[in-house]
PDB file of C-alpha atoms in Angstrom:
ATOM      1  CA  UNK A 972     -15.284 -55.334 -54.728  1.00 56.00           C
ATOM      2  CA  UNK A 973     -11.791 -54.094 -55.496  1.00 67.00           C
ATOM      3  CA  UNK A 974     -11.393 -50.358 -55.939  1.00 78.00           C
ATOM      4  CA  UNK A 975      -8.519 -48.597 -57.646  1.00 86.00           C
ATOM      5  CA  UNK A 976      -6.217 -46.475 -55.513  1.00 85.00           C
ATOM      6  CA  UNK A 977      -7.595 -42.994 -54.737  1.00 85.00           C
ATOM      7  CA  UNK A 978     -10.859 -43.746 -56.531  1.00 89.00           C
ATOM      8  CA  UNK A 979     -13.379 -43.203 -53.702  1.00 94.00           C
ATOM      9  CA  UNK A 980     -14.250 -39.776 -52.230  1.00 94.00           C
ATOM     10  CA  UNK A 981     -14.679 -39.665 -48.457  1.00 96.00           C
ATOM     11  CA  UNK A 982     -17.373 -37.795 -46.512  1.00 95.00           C
ATOM     12  CA  UNK A 983     -16.615 -37.135 -42.841  1.00 96.00           C
ATOM     13  CA  UNK A 984     -19.878 -37.008 -40.875  1.00 93.00           C
ATOM     14  CA  UNK A 985     -19.285 -36.441 -37.151  1.00 94.00           C
ATOM     15  CA  UNK A 986     -21.611 -34.917 -34.602  1.00 94.00           C
ATOM     16  CA  UNK A 987     -18.650 -33.843 -32.514  1.00 94.00           C
ATOM     17  CA  UNK A 988     -20.344 -32.219 -29.533  1.00 93.00           C
ATOM     18  CA  UNK A 989     -20.781 -33.288 -25.900  1.00 92.00           C
ATOM     19  CA  UNK A 990     -23.549 -35.454 -24.539  1.00 84.00           C
ATOM     20  CA  UNK A 991     -23.920 -37.597 -27.645  1.00 83.00           C
ATOM     21  CA  UNK A 992     -22.188 -40.747 -28.872  1.00 84.00           C
ATOM     22  CA  UNK A 993     -22.798 -41.978 -32.423  1.00 83.00           C
ATOM     23  CA  UNK A 994     -20.094 -44.569 -33.211  1.00 83.00           C
ATOM     24  CA  UNK A 995     -21.289 -47.956 -31.963  1.00 79.00           C
ATOM     25  CA  UNK A 996     -20.376 -51.539 -32.750  1.00 78.00           C
ATOM     26  CA  UNK A 997     -23.689 -52.380 -34.402  1.00 76.00           C
ATOM     27  CA  UNK A 998     -25.669 -51.935 -37.592  1.00 76.00           C
ATOM     28  CA  UNK A 999     -28.458 -49.430 -37.860  1.00 74.00           C
ATOM     29  CA  UNK A1000     -28.825 -46.124 -36.102  1.00 74.00           C
ATOM     30  CA  UNK A1001     -30.147 -42.737 -37.090  1.00 74.00           C
ATOM     31  CA  UNK A1002     -27.866 -42.234 -40.111  1.00 76.00           C
ATOM     32  CA  UNK A1003     -27.807 -45.801 -41.416  1.00 81.00           C
ATOM     33  CA  UNK A1004     -30.058 -45.398 -44.465  1.00 85.00           C
ATOM     34  CA  UNK A1005     -28.495 -42.061 -45.404  1.00 84.00           C
ATOM     35  CA  UNK A1006     -25.023 -43.609 -45.264  1.00 87.00           C
ATOM     36  CA  UNK A1007     -26.191 -46.562 -47.341  1.00 89.00           C
ATOM     37  CA  UNK A1008     -27.538 -44.218 -49.978  1.00 87.00           C
ATOM     38  CA  UNK A1009     -24.289 -42.263 -50.118  1.00 89.00           C
ATOM     39  CA  UNK A1010     -22.289 -45.440 -50.573  1.00 90.00           C
ATOM     40  CA  UNK A1011     -24.572 -46.440 -53.443  1.00 90.00           C
ATOM     41  CA  UNK A1012     -23.576 -43.175 -55.075  1.00 89.00           C
ATOM     42  CA  UNK A1013     -19.888 -44.000 -54.710  1.00 91.00           C
ATOM     43  CA  UNK A1014     -18.970 -42.209 -51.468  1.00 93.00           C
ATOM     44  CA  UNK A1015     -17.321 -43.621 -48.379  1.00 95.00           C
ATOM     45  CA  UNK A1016     -18.619 -42.230 -45.072  1.00 94.00           C
ATOM     46  CA  UNK A1017     -16.655 -41.895 -41.836  1.00 95.00           C
ATOM     47  CA  UNK A1018     -18.202 -41.534 -38.364  1.00 94.00           C
ATOM     48  CA  UNK A1019     -15.794 -41.082 -35.446  1.00 94.00           C
ATOM     49  CA  UNK A1020     -16.578 -40.064 -31.877  1.00 95.00           C
ATOM     50  CA  UNK A1021     -13.906 -37.532 -30.947  1.00 95.00           C
ATOM     51  CA  UNK A1022     -12.943 -36.576 -27.422  1.00 95.00           C
ATOM     52  CA  UNK A1023     -15.634 -34.423 -25.908  1.00 91.00           C
ATOM     53  CA  UNK A1024     -18.479 -36.643 -27.073  1.00 92.00           C
ATOM     54  CA  UNK A1025     -20.582 -38.777 -24.722  1.00 88.00           C
ATOM     55  CA  UNK A1026     -20.771 -42.428 -23.828  1.00 87.00           C
ATOM     56  CA  UNK A1027     -17.103 -43.025 -22.963  1.00 89.00           C
ATOM     57  CA  UNK A1028     -16.809 -41.676 -19.461  1.00 90.00           C
ATOM     58  CA  UNK A1029     -16.252 -38.334 -17.778  1.00 90.00           C
ATOM     59  CA  UNK A1030     -12.567 -37.934 -18.653  1.00 92.00           C
ATOM     60  CA  UNK A1031     -13.257 -38.443 -22.362  1.00 92.00           C
ATOM     61  CA  UNK A1032     -16.091 -35.914 -22.426  1.00 90.00           C
ATOM     62  CA  UNK A1033     -14.420 -33.425 -20.085  1.00 92.00           C
ATOM     63  CA  UNK A1034     -11.952 -32.470 -22.845  1.00 92.00           C
ATOM     64  CA  UNK A1035     -14.565 -30.161 -24.384  1.00 92.00           C
ATOM     65  CA  UNK A1036     -15.116 -28.182 -21.170  1.00 94.00           C
ATOM     66  CA  UNK A1037     -14.590 -24.493 -22.052  1.00 93.00           C
ATOM     67  CA  UNK A1038     -13.056 -25.678 -25.336  1.00 93.00           C
ATOM     68  CA  UNK A1039     -15.358 -26.131 -28.326  1.00 95.00           C
ATOM     69  CA  UNK A1040     -13.422 -26.849 -31.506  1.00 94.00           C
ATOM     70  CA  UNK A1041      -9.659 -27.468 -31.202  1.00 94.00           C
ATOM     71  CA  UNK A1042      -9.482 -30.892 -29.461  1.00 95.00           C
ATOM     72  CA  UNK A1043     -12.491 -32.240 -31.336  1.00 96.00           C
ATOM     73  CA  UNK A1044     -11.066 -31.186 -34.691  1.00 97.00           C
ATOM     74  CA  UNK A1045      -7.618 -32.588 -33.864  1.00 97.00           C
ATOM     75  CA  UNK A1046      -9.186 -35.986 -33.202  1.00 97.00           C
ATOM     76  CA  UNK A1047     -11.134 -35.932 -36.453  1.00 97.00           C
ATOM     77  CA  UNK A1048      -7.996 -35.074 -38.430  1.00 98.00           C
ATOM     78  CA  UNK A1049      -6.108 -37.885 -36.703  1.00 97.00           C
ATOM     79  CA  UNK A1050      -8.858 -40.357 -37.586  1.00 97.00           C
ATOM     80  CA  UNK A1051      -8.853 -39.193 -41.219  1.00 98.00           C
ATOM     81  CA  UNK A1052      -5.079 -39.729 -41.433  1.00 97.00           C
ATOM     82  CA  UNK A1053      -5.460 -43.254 -40.027  1.00 97.00           C
ATOM     83  CA  UNK A1054      -8.307 -44.176 -42.377  1.00 97.00           C
ATOM     84  CA  UNK A1055      -6.532 -42.836 -45.467  1.00 97.00           C
ATOM     85  CA  UNK A1056      -3.422 -44.818 -44.553  1.00 97.00           C
ATOM     86  CA  UNK A1057      -5.402 -48.013 -44.026  1.00 96.00           C
ATOM     87  CA  UNK A1058      -7.636 -47.784 -47.101  1.00 96.00           C
ATOM     88  CA  UNK A1059      -5.643 -46.645 -50.168  1.00 95.00           C
ATOM     89  CA  UNK A1060      -8.773 -46.654 -52.321  1.00 96.00           C
ATOM     90  CA  UNK A1061      -9.869 -43.472 -50.530  1.00 97.00           C
ATOM     91  CA  UNK A1062      -8.931 -40.246 -52.299  1.00 96.00           C
ATOM     92  CA  UNK A1063      -7.140 -37.788 -49.964  1.00 96.00           C
ATOM     93  CA  UNK A1064      -7.872 -34.978 -52.427  1.00 95.00           C
ATOM     94  CA  UNK A1065     -11.644 -35.503 -52.439  1.00 94.00           C
ATOM     95  CA  UNK A1066     -12.715 -35.027 -48.848  1.00 95.00           C
ATOM     96  CA  UNK A1067     -16.062 -33.613 -47.795  1.00 94.00           C
ATOM     97  CA  UNK A1068     -17.621 -32.735 -44.425  1.00 95.00           C
ATOM     98  CA  UNK A1069     -21.281 -33.024 -43.474  1.00 93.00           C
ATOM     99  CA  UNK A1070     -22.763 -31.952 -40.146  1.00 93.00           C
ATOM    100  CA  UNK A1071     -25.996 -30.995 -38.416  1.00 91.00           C
ATOM    101  CA  UNK A1072     -26.513 -28.753 -35.334  1.00 92.00           C
ATOM    102  CA  UNK A1073     -23.239 -29.088 -33.365  1.00 95.00           C
ATOM    103  CA  UNK A1074     -22.103 -31.003 -36.423  1.00 95.00           C
ATOM    104  CA  UNK A1075     -23.119 -28.045 -38.597  1.00 94.00           C
ATOM    105  CA  UNK A1076     -20.911 -25.846 -36.437  1.00 96.00           C
ATOM    106  CA  UNK A1077     -18.201 -28.487 -36.844  1.00 97.00           C
ATOM    107  CA  UNK A1078     -18.466 -28.262 -40.654  1.00 96.00           C
ATOM    108  CA  UNK A1079     -17.847 -24.509 -40.547  1.00 95.00           C
ATOM    109  CA  UNK A1080     -15.031 -24.948 -38.033  1.00 97.00           C
ATOM    110  CA  UNK A1081     -13.359 -27.589 -40.204  1.00 97.00           C
ATOM    111  CA  UNK A1082     -13.602 -25.578 -43.430  1.00 95.00           C
ATOM    112  CA  UNK A1083     -12.290 -22.439 -41.737  1.00 94.00           C
ATOM    113  CA  UNK A1084      -9.370 -24.193 -40.017  1.00 95.00           C
ATOM    114  CA  UNK A1085      -8.149 -26.432 -42.842  1.00 96.00           C
ATOM    115  CA  UNK A1086      -7.901 -26.376 -46.623  1.00 95.00           C
ATOM    116  CA  UNK A1087      -8.179 -30.155 -46.979  1.00 95.00           C
ATOM    117  CA  UNK A1088     -11.932 -30.324 -47.559  1.00 95.00           C
ATOM    118  CA  UNK A1089     -13.293 -29.601 -51.010  1.00 92.00           C
ATOM    119  CA  UNK A1090     -16.910 -29.211 -49.919  1.00 89.00           C
ATOM    120  CA  UNK A1091     -18.925 -28.873 -46.736  1.00 90.00           C
ATOM    121  CA  UNK A1092     -22.618 -29.141 -45.843  1.00 89.00           C
ATOM    122  CA  UNK A1093     -23.647 -27.325 -42.677  1.00 91.00           C
ATOM    123  CA  UNK A1094     -27.232 -27.882 -41.512  1.00 88.00           C
ATOM    124  CA  UNK A1095     -28.646 -25.777 -38.664  1.00 90.00           C
ATOM    125  CA  UNK A1096     -25.207 -24.636 -37.479  1.00 93.00           C
ATOM    126  CA  UNK A1097     -24.604 -22.945 -34.135  1.00 95.00           C
ATOM    127  CA  UNK A1098     -22.326 -20.149 -35.326  1.00 93.00           C
ATOM    128  CA  UNK A1099     -22.090 -18.102 -32.096  1.00 93.00           C
ATOM    129  CA  UNK A1100     -22.384 -19.909 -28.773  1.00 94.00           C
ATOM    130  CA  UNK A1101     -23.274 -16.745 -26.868  1.00 92.00           C
ATOM    131  CA  UNK A1102     -26.596 -16.741 -28.739  1.00 90.00           C
ATOM    132  CA  UNK A1103     -27.442 -20.428 -28.305  1.00 93.00           C
ATOM    133  CA  UNK A1104     -29.571 -22.269 -25.718  1.00 90.00           C
ATOM    134  CA  UNK A1105     -28.060 -21.257 -22.381  1.00 91.00           C
ATOM    135  CA  UNK A1106     -28.944 -24.458 -20.482  1.00 91.00           C
ATOM    136  CA  UNK A1107     -26.850 -26.419 -22.980  1.00 92.00           C
ATOM    137  CA  UNK A1108     -24.023 -24.000 -23.676  1.00 94.00           C
ATOM    138  CA  UNK A1109     -23.359 -22.892 -20.123  1.00 95.00           C
ATOM    139  CA  UNK A1110     -23.242 -26.524 -18.970  1.00 93.00           C
ATOM    140  CA  UNK A1111     -20.008 -26.899 -20.944  1.00 94.00           C
ATOM    141  CA  UNK A1112     -18.769 -23.351 -21.518  1.00 94.00           C
ATOM    142  CA  UNK A1113     -19.744 -21.641 -18.280  1.00 94.00           C
ATOM    143  CA  UNK A1114     -21.113 -18.093 -18.206  1.00 95.00           C
ATOM    144  CA  UNK A1115     -20.102 -15.715 -21.004  1.00 93.00           C
ATOM    145  CA  UNK A1116     -19.171 -13.158 -18.357  1.00 93.00           C
ATOM    146  CA  UNK A1117     -16.701 -15.647 -16.834  1.00 94.00           C
ATOM    147  CA  UNK A1118     -15.116 -16.920 -20.052  1.00 93.00           C
ATOM    148  CA  UNK A1119     -15.570 -14.284 -22.726  1.00 93.00           C
ATOM    149  CA  UNK A1120     -12.299 -15.242 -24.454  1.00 93.00           C
ATOM    150  CA  UNK A1121     -13.383 -18.810 -25.234  1.00 93.00           C
ATOM    151  CA  UNK A1122     -16.858 -17.749 -26.292  1.00 93.00           C
ATOM    152  CA  UNK A1123     -15.213 -15.411 -28.788  1.00 92.00           C
ATOM    153  CA  UNK A1124     -12.556 -17.899 -29.908  1.00 92.00           C
ATOM    154  CA  UNK A1125     -15.108 -20.659 -30.500  1.00 92.00           C
ATOM    155  CA  UNK A1126     -17.429 -18.547 -32.671  1.00 93.00           C
ATOM    156  CA  UNK A1127     -17.186 -19.497 -36.353  1.00 94.00           C
ATOM    157  CA  UNK A1128     -18.672 -16.146 -37.317  1.00 91.00           C
ATOM    158  CA  UNK A1129     -15.264 -14.765 -36.348  1.00 91.00           C
ATOM    159  CA  UNK A1130     -13.434 -17.165 -38.693  1.00 92.00           C
ATOM    160  CA  UNK A1131     -15.791 -16.880 -41.679  1.00 89.00           C
ATOM    161  CA  UNK A1132     -13.058 -15.309 -43.791  1.00 85.00           C
ATOM    162  CA  UNK A1133     -11.036 -18.514 -43.549  1.00 89.00           C
ATOM    163  CA  UNK A1134     -13.551 -20.803 -45.243  1.00 90.00           C
ATOM    164  CA  UNK A1135     -12.038 -23.020 -47.941  1.00 89.00           C
ATOM    165  CA  UNK A1136     -13.877 -25.023 -50.586  1.00 87.00           C
ATOM    166  CA  UNK A1137     -17.540 -25.014 -51.564  1.00 86.00           C
ATOM    167  CA  UNK A1138     -20.146 -24.610 -48.841  1.00 87.00           C
ATOM    168  CA  UNK A1139     -23.862 -25.305 -48.472  1.00 85.00           C
ATOM    169  CA  UNK A1140     -25.633 -23.928 -45.386  1.00 86.00           C
ATOM    170  CA  UNK A1141     -29.204 -25.040 -44.678  1.00 82.00           C
ATOM    171  CA  UNK A1142     -31.297 -23.323 -42.019  1.00 76.00           C
ATOM    172  CA  UNK A1143     -34.954 -23.459 -41.075  1.00 74.00           C
ATOM    173  CA  UNK A1144     -37.343 -20.645 -40.224  1.00 73.00           C
ATOM    174  CA  UNK A1145     -39.330 -23.134 -38.159  1.00 75.00           C
ATOM    175  CA  UNK A1146     -36.333 -24.248 -36.095  1.00 80.00           C
ATOM    176  CA  UNK A1147     -36.825 -23.059 -32.508  1.00 82.00           C
ATOM    177  CA  UNK A1148     -33.562 -24.615 -31.293  1.00 89.00           C
ATOM    178  CA  UNK A1149     -30.902 -23.444 -33.753  1.00 90.00           C
ATOM    179  CA  UNK A1150     -32.682 -20.312 -34.898  1.00 85.00           C
ATOM    180  CA  UNK A1151     -32.185 -19.123 -38.498  1.00 82.00           C
ATOM    181  CA  UNK A1152     -30.266 -16.007 -37.463  1.00 84.00           C
ATOM    182  CA  UNK A1153     -27.306 -18.293 -36.743  1.00 89.00           C
ATOM    183  CA  UNK A1154     -26.920 -19.195 -40.415  1.00 86.00           C
ATOM    184  CA  UNK A1155     -27.902 -15.701 -41.564  1.00 83.00           C
ATOM    185  CA  UNK A1156     -25.239 -13.999 -39.435  1.00 86.00           C
ATOM    186  CA  UNK A1157     -22.552 -16.410 -40.554  1.00 88.00           C
ATOM    187  CA  UNK A1158     -23.479 -15.918 -44.215  1.00 83.00           C
ATOM    188  CA  UNK A1159     -23.360 -12.144 -43.760  1.00 82.00           C
ATOM    189  CA  UNK A1160     -19.923 -12.361 -42.133  1.00 84.00           C
ATOM    190  CA  UNK A1161     -18.718 -14.747 -44.837  1.00 83.00           C
ATOM    191  CA  UNK A1162     -19.834 -12.487 -47.674  1.00 78.00           C
ATOM    192  CA  UNK A1163     -18.525  -9.356 -45.967  1.00 77.00           C
ATOM    193  CA  UNK A1164     -15.086 -10.948 -46.000  1.00 70.00           C
ATOM    194  CA  UNK A1165     -15.215 -11.840 -49.678  1.00 67.00           C
ATOM    195  CA  UNK A1166     -16.781 -15.317 -49.601  1.00 61.00           C
ATOM    196  CA  UNK A1167     -18.240 -16.324 -52.957  1.00 57.00           C
ATOM    197  CA  UNK A1168     -19.093 -20.021 -52.890  1.00 52.00           C
ATOM    198  CA  UNK A1169     -22.068 -20.520 -50.609  1.00 55.00           C
ATOM    199  CA  UNK A1170     -25.636 -21.614 -51.196  1.00 54.00           C
ATOM    200  CA  UNK A1171     -27.943 -20.703 -48.327  1.00 52.00           C
ATOM    201  CA  UNK A1172     -31.603 -21.705 -48.589  1.00 49.00           C
ATOM    202  CA  UNK A1173     -33.244 -19.846 -45.724  1.00 43.00           C
ATOM    203  CA  UNK A1174     -36.582 -21.525 -45.198  1.00 38.00           C
ATOM    204  CA  UNK A1175     -37.837 -24.718 -43.669  1.00 37.00           C
ATOM    205  CA  UNK A1176     -36.895 -27.518 -46.048  1.00 38.00           C
ATOM    206  CA  UNK A1177     -36.513 -31.254 -45.614  1.00 38.00           C
ATOM    207  CA  UNK A1178     -33.051 -32.579 -46.288  1.00 40.00           C
ATOM    208  CA  UNK A1179     -32.568 -36.001 -47.801  1.00 38.00           C
ATOM    209  CA  UNK A1180     -31.507 -37.465 -44.462  1.00 39.00           C
ATOM    210  CA  UNK A1181     -34.700 -36.220 -42.782  1.00 39.00           C
ATOM    211  CA  UNK A1182     -36.810 -37.692 -45.550  1.00 36.00           C
ATOM    212  CA  UNK A1183     -35.087 -41.040 -45.138  1.00 36.00           C
ATOM    213  CA  UNK A1184     -36.268 -41.126 -41.530  1.00 37.00           C
ATOM    214  CA  UNK A1185     -39.875 -41.220 -42.726  1.00 35.00           C
ATOM    215  CA  UNK A1186     -40.013 -42.983 -46.072  1.00 39.00           C
ATOM    216  CA  UNK A1187     -38.890 -46.373 -47.208  1.00 39.00           C
ATOM    217  CA  UNK A1188     -35.467 -46.789 -48.708  1.00 39.00           C
ATOM    218  CA  UNK A1189     -36.769 -46.744 -52.244  1.00 49.00           C
ATOM    219  CA  UNK A1190     -37.321 -44.840 -55.443  1.00 56.00           C
ATOM    220  CA  UNK A1191     -38.724 -41.670 -53.872  1.00 50.00           C
ATOM    221  CA  UNK A1192     -35.697 -41.157 -51.630  1.00 48.00           C
ATOM    222  CA  UNK A1193     -33.318 -41.927 -54.473  1.00 58.00           C
ATOM    223  CA  UNK A1194     -34.977 -39.390 -56.734  1.00 59.00           C
ATOM    224  CA  UNK A1195     -34.760 -36.701 -54.059  1.00 52.00           C
ATOM    225  CA  UNK A1196     -31.053 -37.279 -53.447  1.00 56.00           C
ATOM    226  CA  UNK A1197     -30.319 -37.319 -57.184  1.00 64.00           C
ATOM    227  CA  UNK A1198     -32.200 -34.038 -57.604  1.00 59.00           C
ATOM    228  CA  UNK A1199     -30.316 -32.348 -54.768  1.00 55.00           C
ATOM    229  CA  UNK A1200     -27.028 -33.670 -56.171  1.00 59.00           C
ATOM    230  CA  UNK A1201     -27.780 -32.098 -59.547  1.00 62.00           C
ATOM    231  CA  UNK A1202     -28.648 -28.774 -57.920  1.00 54.00           C
ATOM    232  CA  UNK A1203     -25.409 -28.868 -55.888  1.00 51.00           C
ATOM    233  CA  UNK A1204     -23.472 -29.590 -59.086  1.00 56.00           C
ATOM    234  CA  UNK A1205     -24.723 -26.339 -60.652  1.00 50.00           C
ATOM    235  CA  UNK A1206     -24.982 -24.472 -57.366  1.00 47.00           C
ATOM    236  CA  UNK A1207     -23.160 -21.371 -58.541  1.00 42.00           C
ATOM    237  CA  UNK A1208     -25.939 -20.809 -61.067  1.00 41.00           C
ATOM    238  CA  UNK A1209     -28.127 -19.998 -58.059  1.00 44.00           C
ATOM    239  CA  UNK A1210     -25.871 -17.123 -57.028  1.00 43.00           C
ATOM    240  CA  UNK A1211     -25.895 -14.742 -60.017  1.00 38.00           C
ATOM    241  CA  UNK A1212     -24.653 -11.821 -57.942  1.00 40.00           C
ATOM    242  CA  UNK A1213     -21.297 -13.564 -57.464  1.00 39.00           C
ATOM    243  CA  UNK A1214     -21.825 -15.148 -54.109  1.00 40.00           C
ATOM    244  CA  UNK A1215     -25.205 -14.048 -52.811  1.00 43.00           C
ATOM    245  CA  UNK A1216     -27.443 -16.531 -51.028  1.00 47.00           C
ATOM    246  CA  UNK A1217     -29.921 -18.484 -53.070  1.00 49.00           C
ATOM    247  CA  UNK A1218     -33.488 -17.659 -52.154  1.00 50.00           C
ATOM    248  CA  UNK A1219     -35.751 -20.422 -50.927  1.00 46.00           C
ATOM    249  CA  UNK A1220     -37.759 -20.227 -54.152  1.00 50.00           C
ATOM    250  CA  UNK A1221     -34.610 -20.621 -56.252  1.00 55.00           C
ATOM    251  CA  UNK A1222     -33.318 -23.591 -54.308  1.00 50.00           C
ATOM    252  CA  UNK A1223     -36.562 -25.506 -53.848  1.00 51.00           C
ATOM    253  CA  UNK A1224     -37.674 -24.634 -57.368  1.00 55.00           C
ATOM    254  CA  UNK A1225     -34.426 -25.949 -58.784  1.00 56.00           C
ATOM    255  CA  UNK A1226     -34.799 -29.215 -56.830  1.00 50.00           C
ATOM    256  CA  UNK A1227     -38.442 -29.605 -57.891  1.00 51.00           C
ATOM    257  CA  UNK A1228     -37.452 -29.125 -61.524  1.00 58.00           C
ATOM    258  CA  UNK A1229     -35.111 -32.092 -61.261  1.00 52.00           C
ATOM    259  CA  UNK A1230     -37.671 -34.512 -59.769  1.00 45.00           C
TER     260      UNK A1230
END
């Protein structure tokens, strides 16, 4: 139905990295139920495949070679400008960013290179490419010994001081791909530079989007999302030492109390 101007918050949810394409001219896909649930809660969701992503030919993907961050982010900003201009019901002052893995890195990159996003969720972020899976990273970035400058420039641990807005980082102790030290090191760098608005549960937890992959789109999933929303809303209560990370027990206990 009709929506008043600037009445709908927008969540940007790109993957962003090479080798993957997510924007397709069809219904369904990995994030479909999660997106549907967010829209039921009043959010609009934007998925855009920026240059550097897969499925659109070598020239399109080649843009990311030795260059993780700047061209991808420029494309996302351009798409946001176009969408805001086309749909006046979207609120340009209530923008959020959600990402997982490369997308989790992208969340931290976006929030540390722009002040336009009020909140970000970064799940399993790669925060320093030198420490990530070499068979993936070196395919696109080359050897660290041959391109040390770009490895350094593309590390979001280096730009932690520039984070704007509220931030949730979720990492898993059972994750053998994006290991938990990635999130831990970023959080340490963020706090060392004065960051105060981060919640960082540091154990293996299921996010709402993971749960939606395995359960029906029904009451159980809705209750979980509502519980997490309520915890996010009072997130600073989980950081009594003015910006410390929430422990796993605090976070999961707070969610369980809302179910």
